[in-house]
Amino acid sequence: SQTIHQWPATLVQPVGSPLSLECTVEGTSNPNLYWYRQAAGRGLQLLFYSVGIGQISSEVPQNLSASRPQDRQFILSSKKLLLSDSGFYLCAWSVQGAETQYFGPGTRLLVL
Amino acid sequence: AQSVTQLDSQVPVFEEAPVELRCNYSSSVSVYLFWYVQYPNQGLQLLLKYLSGSTLVESINGFEAEFNRSQTSFHLRKPSVHISDTAEYFCAVKTNSGGSNYKLTFGKGTLLTVNP
């Protein structure tokens, strides 16, 4: 069966520091991968998606970036965090061509 | 572009009472519809989905939702809730427009609180 992992689970970072969140999927090949951010009372916002290694599409302009160095690894990064980057970050995957997305456990980021 | 409206941000109910969480969507093309559940400090779990076929879909834990095309709704119902159903519920829509449309659009969520 497929599983999706995210780490760290919780992160507290000062403003201006760099960020790296990691997501890996097991038990499937060539998945579509997604990064979402969840802010309190605002639902989920799609940040990036990827259909293959090195292929990244951005949904919203921001100071975050994403990379996919391996087939089942998706990384969310920032060079300098802002206060507004605080939130709950969720990674998700789907089978190529299928409709359903499956979510990881999330990373809670607090920028102080 | 599609949008999702969850009409109630919070729904408090007593245990064993029925519940309905409302979801309406807006889209110019046909859609796929989903309900996800999120327990505190956890990721989202798929609860049920409508892709095609029967407009009434059910989950393994007693929830059901009905796709109503004319009313553009996908309300979630359960005839008798348990304390363990306390969670936040998200409705989501994905357009069936083919091509490279990968985006799930979510509502803002409904917090269901089941009280003893």
mmCIF file of C-alpha atoms in Angstrom:
data_model
loop_
_atom_site.group_PDB
_atom_site.id
_atom_site.type_symbol
_atom_site.label_atom_id
_atom_site.label_comp_id
_atom_site.label_asym_id
_atom_site.label_seq_id
_atom_site.Cartn_x
_atom_site.Cartn_y
_atom_site.Cartn_z
ATOM 1 C CA SER A 1 0.000 0.000 0.000
ATOM 2 C CA GLN A 2 1.014 3.597 -0.475
ATOM 3 C CA THR A 3 2.156 5.848 2.335
ATOM 4 C CA ILE A 4 3.161 9.478 2.455
ATOM 5 C CA HIS A 5 5.554 10.980 4.973
ATOM 6 C CA GLN A 6 6.288 14.555 5.923
ATOM 7 C CA TRP A 7 8.935 15.976 8.210
ATOM 8 C CA PRO A 8 9.434 17.648 10.422
ATOM 9 C CA ALA A 9 6.039 17.453 12.097
ATOM 10 C CA THR A 10 6.505 20.814 13.806
ATOM 11 C CA LEU A 11 8.943 23.628 13.171
ATOM 12 C CA VAL A 12 9.529 26.986 14.849
ATOM 13 C CA GLN A 13 11.727 29.341 12.856
ATOM 14 C CA PRO A 14 12.745 33.001 13.179
ATOM 15 C CA VAL A 15 11.834 35.514 10.507
ATOM 16 C CA GLY A 16 14.464 35.635 7.795
ATOM 17 C CA SER A 17 15.705 32.095 8.308
ATOM 18 C CA PRO A 18 15.673 29.453 5.551
ATOM 19 C CA LEU A 19 13.152 26.632 5.288
ATOM 20 C CA SER A 20 13.177 23.094 3.981
ATOM 21 C CA LEU A 21 10.206 20.764 4.355
ATOM 22 C CA GLU A 22 10.332 17.292 2.932
ATOM 23 C CA CYS A 23 7.691 14.937 1.623
ATOM 24 C CA THR A 24 8.200 11.381 0.409
ATOM 25 C CA VAL A 25 5.788 8.832 -0.999
ATOM 26 C CA GLU A 26 6.221 5.076 -0.820
ATOM 27 C CA GLY A 27 4.538 2.279 -2.705
ATOM 28 C CA THR A 28 3.891 4.027 -6.009
ATOM 29 C CA SER A 29 5.824 5.297 -9.014
ATOM 30 C CA ASN A 30 5.612 8.539 -10.959
ATOM 31 C CA PRO A 31 2.952 10.144 -8.764
ATOM 32 C CA ASN A 32 1.679 13.670 -9.101
ATOM 33 C CA LEU A 33 2.797 15.593 -6.022
ATOM 34 C CA TYR A 34 1.287 18.682 -4.392
ATOM 35 C CA TRP A 35 2.071 21.218 -1.671
ATOM 36 C CA TYR A 36 -0.831 22.948 0.084
ATOM 37 C CA ARG A 37 -0.904 25.512 2.865
ATOM 38 C CA GLN A 38 -3.700 25.613 5.382
ATOM 39 C CA ALA A 39 -4.287 28.843 7.289
ATOM 40 C CA ALA A 40 -6.810 29.015 10.095
ATOM 41 C CA GLY A 41 -10.342 29.540 8.786
ATOM 42 C CA ARG A 42 -9.217 29.730 5.178
ATOM 43 C CA GLY A 43 -9.270 26.178 3.901
ATOM 44 C CA LEU A 44 -6.424 24.814 1.830
ATOM 45 C CA GLN A 45 -4.520 26.679 -0.833
ATOM 46 C CA LEU A 46 -2.557 24.852 -3.515
ATOM 47 C CA LEU A 47 0.998 26.195 -3.655
ATOM 48 C CA PHE A 48 2.821 23.886 -6.093
ATOM 49 C CA TYR A 49 2.286 20.708 -8.031
ATOM 50 C CA SER A 50 4.605 18.415 -9.929
ATOM 51 C CA VAL A 51 3.936 15.808 -12.595
ATOM 52 C CA GLY A 52 7.512 14.500 -12.753
ATOM 53 C CA ILE A 53 11.117 14.930 -11.648
ATOM 54 C CA GLY A 54 12.214 18.525 -12.059
ATOM 55 C CA GLN A 55 8.748 19.632 -13.235
ATOM 56 C CA ILE A 56 7.219 22.200 -10.889
ATOM 57 C CA SER A 57 4.191 24.419 -11.413
ATOM 58 C CA SER A 58 3.442 27.291 -9.067
ATOM 59 C CA GLU A 59 -0.108 28.313 -8.290
ATOM 60 C CA VAL A 60 0.496 31.505 -6.326
ATOM 61 C CA PRO A 61 3.316 34.054 -6.247
ATOM 62 C CA GLN A 62 5.219 33.975 -2.975
ATOM 63 C CA ASN A 63 8.649 33.610 -1.453
ATOM 64 C CA LEU A 64 8.404 29.823 -1.347
ATOM 65 C CA SER A 65 9.789 27.402 -3.914
ATOM 66 C CA ALA A 66 9.476 23.685 -4.545
ATOM 67 C CA SER A 67 11.740 21.049 -6.005
ATOM 68 C CA ARG A 68 11.406 17.407 -6.969
ATOM 69 C CA PRO A 69 14.876 15.874 -7.028
ATOM 70 C CA GLN A 70 13.616 12.289 -7.085
ATOM 71 C CA ASP A 71 10.471 10.606 -8.330
ATOM 72 C CA ARG A 72 8.869 10.284 -4.912
ATOM 73 C CA GLN A 73 10.424 13.232 -3.093
ATOM 74 C CA PHE A 74 8.984 16.741 -2.974
ATOM 75 C CA ILE A 75 10.657 19.593 -1.106
ATOM 76 C CA LEU A 76 9.277 22.964 -0.101
ATOM 77 C CA SER A 77 11.850 25.692 0.516
ATOM 78 C CA SER A 78 12.350 29.307 1.327
ATOM 79 C CA LYS A 79 15.484 31.420 1.496
ATOM 80 C CA LYS A 80 13.997 33.895 3.998
ATOM 81 C CA LEU A 81 10.849 33.186 5.959
ATOM 82 C CA LEU A 82 8.172 35.794 6.559
ATOM 83 C CA LEU A 83 5.708 35.939 9.432
ATOM 84 C CA SER A 84 2.955 35.285 6.920
ATOM 85 C CA ASP A 85 4.527 31.926 6.048
ATOM 86 C CA SER A 86 3.235 30.461 9.301
ATOM 87 C CA GLY A 87 0.673 27.722 8.769
ATOM 88 C CA PHE A 88 0.068 24.044 8.325
ATOM 89 C CA TYR A 89 1.743 22.632 5.222
ATOM 90 C CA LEU A 90 0.313 19.539 3.633
ATOM 91 C CA CYS A 91 1.831 17.379 0.950
ATOM 92 C CA ALA A 92 -0.419 15.221 -1.215
ATOM 93 C CA TRP A 93 -0.040 12.716 -4.037
ATOM 94 C CA SER A 94 -2.213 11.238 -6.735
ATOM 95 C CA VAL A 95 -1.864 8.604 -9.399
ATOM 96 C CA GLN A 96 -1.126 10.092 -12.810
ATOM 97 C CA GLY A 97 -4.438 10.617 -14.565
ATOM 98 C CA ALA A 98 -6.552 9.779 -11.492
ATOM 99 C CA GLU A 99 -8.766 12.230 -9.657
ATOM 100 C CA THR A 100 -8.205 11.522 -5.991
ATOM 101 C CA GLN A 101 -5.468 13.150 -3.912
ATOM 102 C CA TYR A 102 -4.134 11.599 -0.718
ATOM 103 C CA PHE A 103 -2.637 13.741 1.990
ATOM 104 C CA GLY A 104 0.295 13.429 4.346
ATOM 105 C CA PRO A 105 0.231 14.183 8.087
ATOM 106 C CA GLY A 106 1.366 17.782 7.620
ATOM 107 C CA THR A 107 4.028 20.107 9.046
ATOM 108 C CA ARG A 108 3.067 22.905 11.377
ATOM 109 C CA LEU A 109 5.318 25.915 10.810
ATOM 110 C CA LEU A 110 5.461 28.845 13.182
ATOM 111 C CA VAL A 111 7.533 31.830 12.129
ATOM 112 C CA LEU A 112 8.396 34.193 14.981
ATOM 113 C CA ALA B 1 -12.742 29.033 -12.216
ATOM 114 C CA GLN B 2 -14.483 26.849 -9.680
ATOM 115 C CA SER B 3 -15.333 27.731 -6.094
ATOM 116 C CA VAL B 4 -16.678 25.903 -3.050
ATOM 117 C CA THR B 5 -18.857 27.310 -0.292
ATOM 118 C CA GLN B 6 -19.347 25.553 2.999
ATOM 119 C CA LEU B 7 -22.203 27.435 4.532
ATOM 120 C CA ASP B 8 -21.523 26.614 8.175
ATOM 121 C CA SER B 9 -18.147 27.193 9.778
ATOM 122 C CA GLN B 10 -19.204 25.356 12.951
ATOM 123 C CA VAL B 11 -21.889 22.762 13.625
ATOM 124 C CA PRO B 12 -22.438 21.626 17.232
ATOM 125 C CA VAL B 13 -24.653 18.579 17.747
ATOM 126 C CA PHE B 14 -25.416 16.070 20.449
ATOM 127 C CA GLU B 15 -24.319 12.471 20.235
ATOM 128 C CA GLU B 16 -26.689 10.207 18.274
ATOM 129 C CA ALA B 17 -28.346 13.188 16.585
ATOM 130 C CA PRO B 18 -28.426 13.482 12.782
ATOM 131 C CA VAL B 19 -26.190 16.006 11.060
ATOM 132 C CA GLU B 20 -25.924 17.663 7.660
ATOM 133 C CA LEU B 21 -22.865 19.622 6.556
ATOM 134 C CA ARG B 22 -23.641 21.758 3.571
ATOM 135 C CA CYS B 23 -21.483 22.261 0.505
ATOM 136 C CA ASN B 24 -22.258 24.198 -2.661
ATOM 137 C CA TYR B 25 -19.946 24.632 -5.601
ATOM 138 C CA SER B 26 -19.687 26.810 -8.654
ATOM 139 C CA SER B 27 -18.201 25.598 -11.915
ATOM 140 C CA SER B 28 -18.813 26.125 -15.616
ATOM 141 C CA VAL B 29 -17.830 22.541 -16.435
ATOM 142 C CA SER B 30 -18.614 19.168 -14.932
ATOM 143 C CA VAL B 31 -16.884 18.329 -11.687
ATOM 144 C CA TYR B 32 -15.648 15.647 -9.359
ATOM 145 C CA LEU B 33 -16.564 16.162 -5.695
ATOM 146 C CA PHE B 34 -14.867 15.119 -2.477
ATOM 147 C CA TRP B 35 -15.292 15.269 1.269
ATOM 148 C CA TYR B 36 -12.191 15.098 3.447
ATOM 149 C CA VAL B 37 -12.030 14.881 7.239
ATOM 150 C CA GLN B 38 -9.273 16.359 9.395
ATOM 151 C CA TYR B 39 -8.780 15.361 13.023
ATOM 152 C CA PRO B 40 -6.812 17.772 15.254
ATOM 153 C CA ASN B 41 -3.192 18.215 14.192
ATOM 154 C CA GLN B 42 -3.468 15.614 11.465
ATOM 155 C CA GLY B 43 -3.567 15.597 7.693
ATOM 156 C CA LEU B 44 -6.694 15.214 5.601
ATOM 157 C CA GLN B 45 -8.306 11.827 5.107
ATOM 158 C CA LEU B 46 -10.554 11.111 2.160
ATOM 159 C CA LEU B 47 -14.058 10.434 3.452
ATOM 160 C CA LEU B 48 -15.974 9.911 0.214
ATOM 161 C CA LYS B 49 -16.055 11.050 -3.394
ATOM 162 C CA TYR B 50 -18.329 11.418 -6.382
ATOM 163 C CA LEU B 51 -16.719 10.810 -9.755
ATOM 164 C CA SER B 52 -19.583 9.411 -11.824
ATOM 165 C CA GLY B 53 -22.540 7.041 -11.648
ATOM 166 C CA SER B 54 -24.862 6.963 -8.653
ATOM 167 C CA THR B 55 -25.292 10.406 -7.162
ATOM 168 C CA LEU B 56 -25.481 8.981 -3.639
ATOM 169 C CA VAL B 57 -22.105 7.957 -2.257
ATOM 170 C CA GLU B 58 -21.323 6.418 1.109
ATOM 171 C CA SER B 59 -18.341 6.078 3.406
ATOM 172 C CA ILE B 60 -17.456 3.080 5.538
ATOM 173 C CA ASN B 61 -18.258 4.927 8.782
ATOM 174 C CA GLY B 62 -21.855 5.854 8.048
ATOM 175 C CA PHE B 63 -21.539 9.184 6.244
ATOM 176 C CA GLU B 64 -23.204 9.750 2.909
ATOM 177 C CA ALA B 65 -23.350 12.589 0.405
ATOM 178 C CA GLU B 66 -25.587 13.240 -2.553
ATOM 179 C CA PHE B 67 -24.536 15.051 -5.689
ATOM 180 C CA ASN B 68 -27.293 17.392 -6.822
ATOM 181 C CA ARG B 69 -26.404 18.832 -10.202
ATOM 182 C CA SER B 70 -29.342 21.239 -10.416
ATOM 183 C CA GLN B 71 -28.617 22.723 -7.009
ATOM 184 C CA THR B 72 -24.830 22.420 -7.423
ATOM 185 C CA SER B 73 -24.607 20.851 -3.995
ATOM 186 C CA PHE B 74 -22.845 17.931 -2.331
ATOM 187 C CA HIS B 75 -24.132 17.918 1.241
ATOM 188 C CA LEU B 76 -22.699 15.462 3.760
ATOM 189 C CA ARG B 77 -25.060 13.634 6.109
ATOM 190 C CA LYS B 78 -24.974 11.131 8.914
ATOM 191 C CA PRO B 79 -28.125 9.838 10.615
ATOM 192 C CA SER B 80 -26.508 9.361 14.033
ATOM 193 C CA VAL B 81 -23.172 10.901 15.026
ATOM 194 C CA HIS B 82 -20.614 9.720 17.575
ATOM 195 C CA ILE B 83 -18.212 11.643 19.766
ATOM 196 C CA SER B 84 -15.424 10.329 17.540
ATOM 197 C CA ASP B 85 -16.884 12.169 14.536
ATOM 198 C CA THR B 86 -15.712 15.458 16.042
ATOM 199 C CA ALA B 87 -13.396 16.896 13.394
ATOM 200 C CA GLU B 88 -13.184 19.464 10.640
ATOM 201 C CA TYR B 89 -14.756 18.509 7.341
ATOM 202 C CA PHE B 90 -13.695 19.925 3.987
ATOM 203 C CA CYS B 91 -15.595 19.815 0.745
ATOM 204 C CA ALA B 92 -13.497 19.966 -2.423
ATOM 205 C CA VAL B 93 -14.124 20.115 -6.156
ATOM 206 C CA LYS B 94 -12.018 19.258 -9.170
ATOM 207 C CA THR B 95 -13.154 20.123 -12.644
ATOM 208 C CA ASN B 96 -13.565 17.419 -15.220
ATOM 209 C CA SER B 97 -12.013 19.480 -17.960
ATOM 210 C CA GLY B 98 -9.230 17.108 -18.888
ATOM 211 C CA GLY B 99 -5.869 18.417 -20.001
ATOM 212 C CA SER B 100 -3.544 19.456 -17.219
ATOM 213 C CA ASN B 101 -6.071 20.545 -14.628
ATOM 214 C CA TYR B 102 -4.762 19.152 -11.353
ATOM 215 C CA LYS B 103 -6.247 21.614 -8.931
ATOM 216 C CA LEU B 104 -8.486 20.687 -6.028
ATOM 217 C CA THR B 105 -10.437 23.681 -4.781
ATOM 218 C CA PHE B 106 -11.420 23.467 -1.128
ATOM 219 C CA GLY B 107 -14.101 25.079 0.962
ATOM 220 C CA LYS B 108 -13.092 26.770 4.201
ATOM 221 C CA GLY B 109 -14.177 23.807 6.284
ATOM 222 C CA THR B 110 -16.894 23.010 8.813
ATOM 223 C CA LEU B 111 -15.975 22.149 12.361
ATOM 224 C CA LEU B 112 -18.299 19.426 13.599
ATOM 225 C CA THR B 113 -18.399 19.160 17.388
ATOM 226 C CA VAL B 114 -20.298 16.239 18.857
ATOM 227 C CA ASN B 115 -21.258 16.729 22.496
ATOM 228 C CA PRO B 116 -22.290 14.010 24.941
#
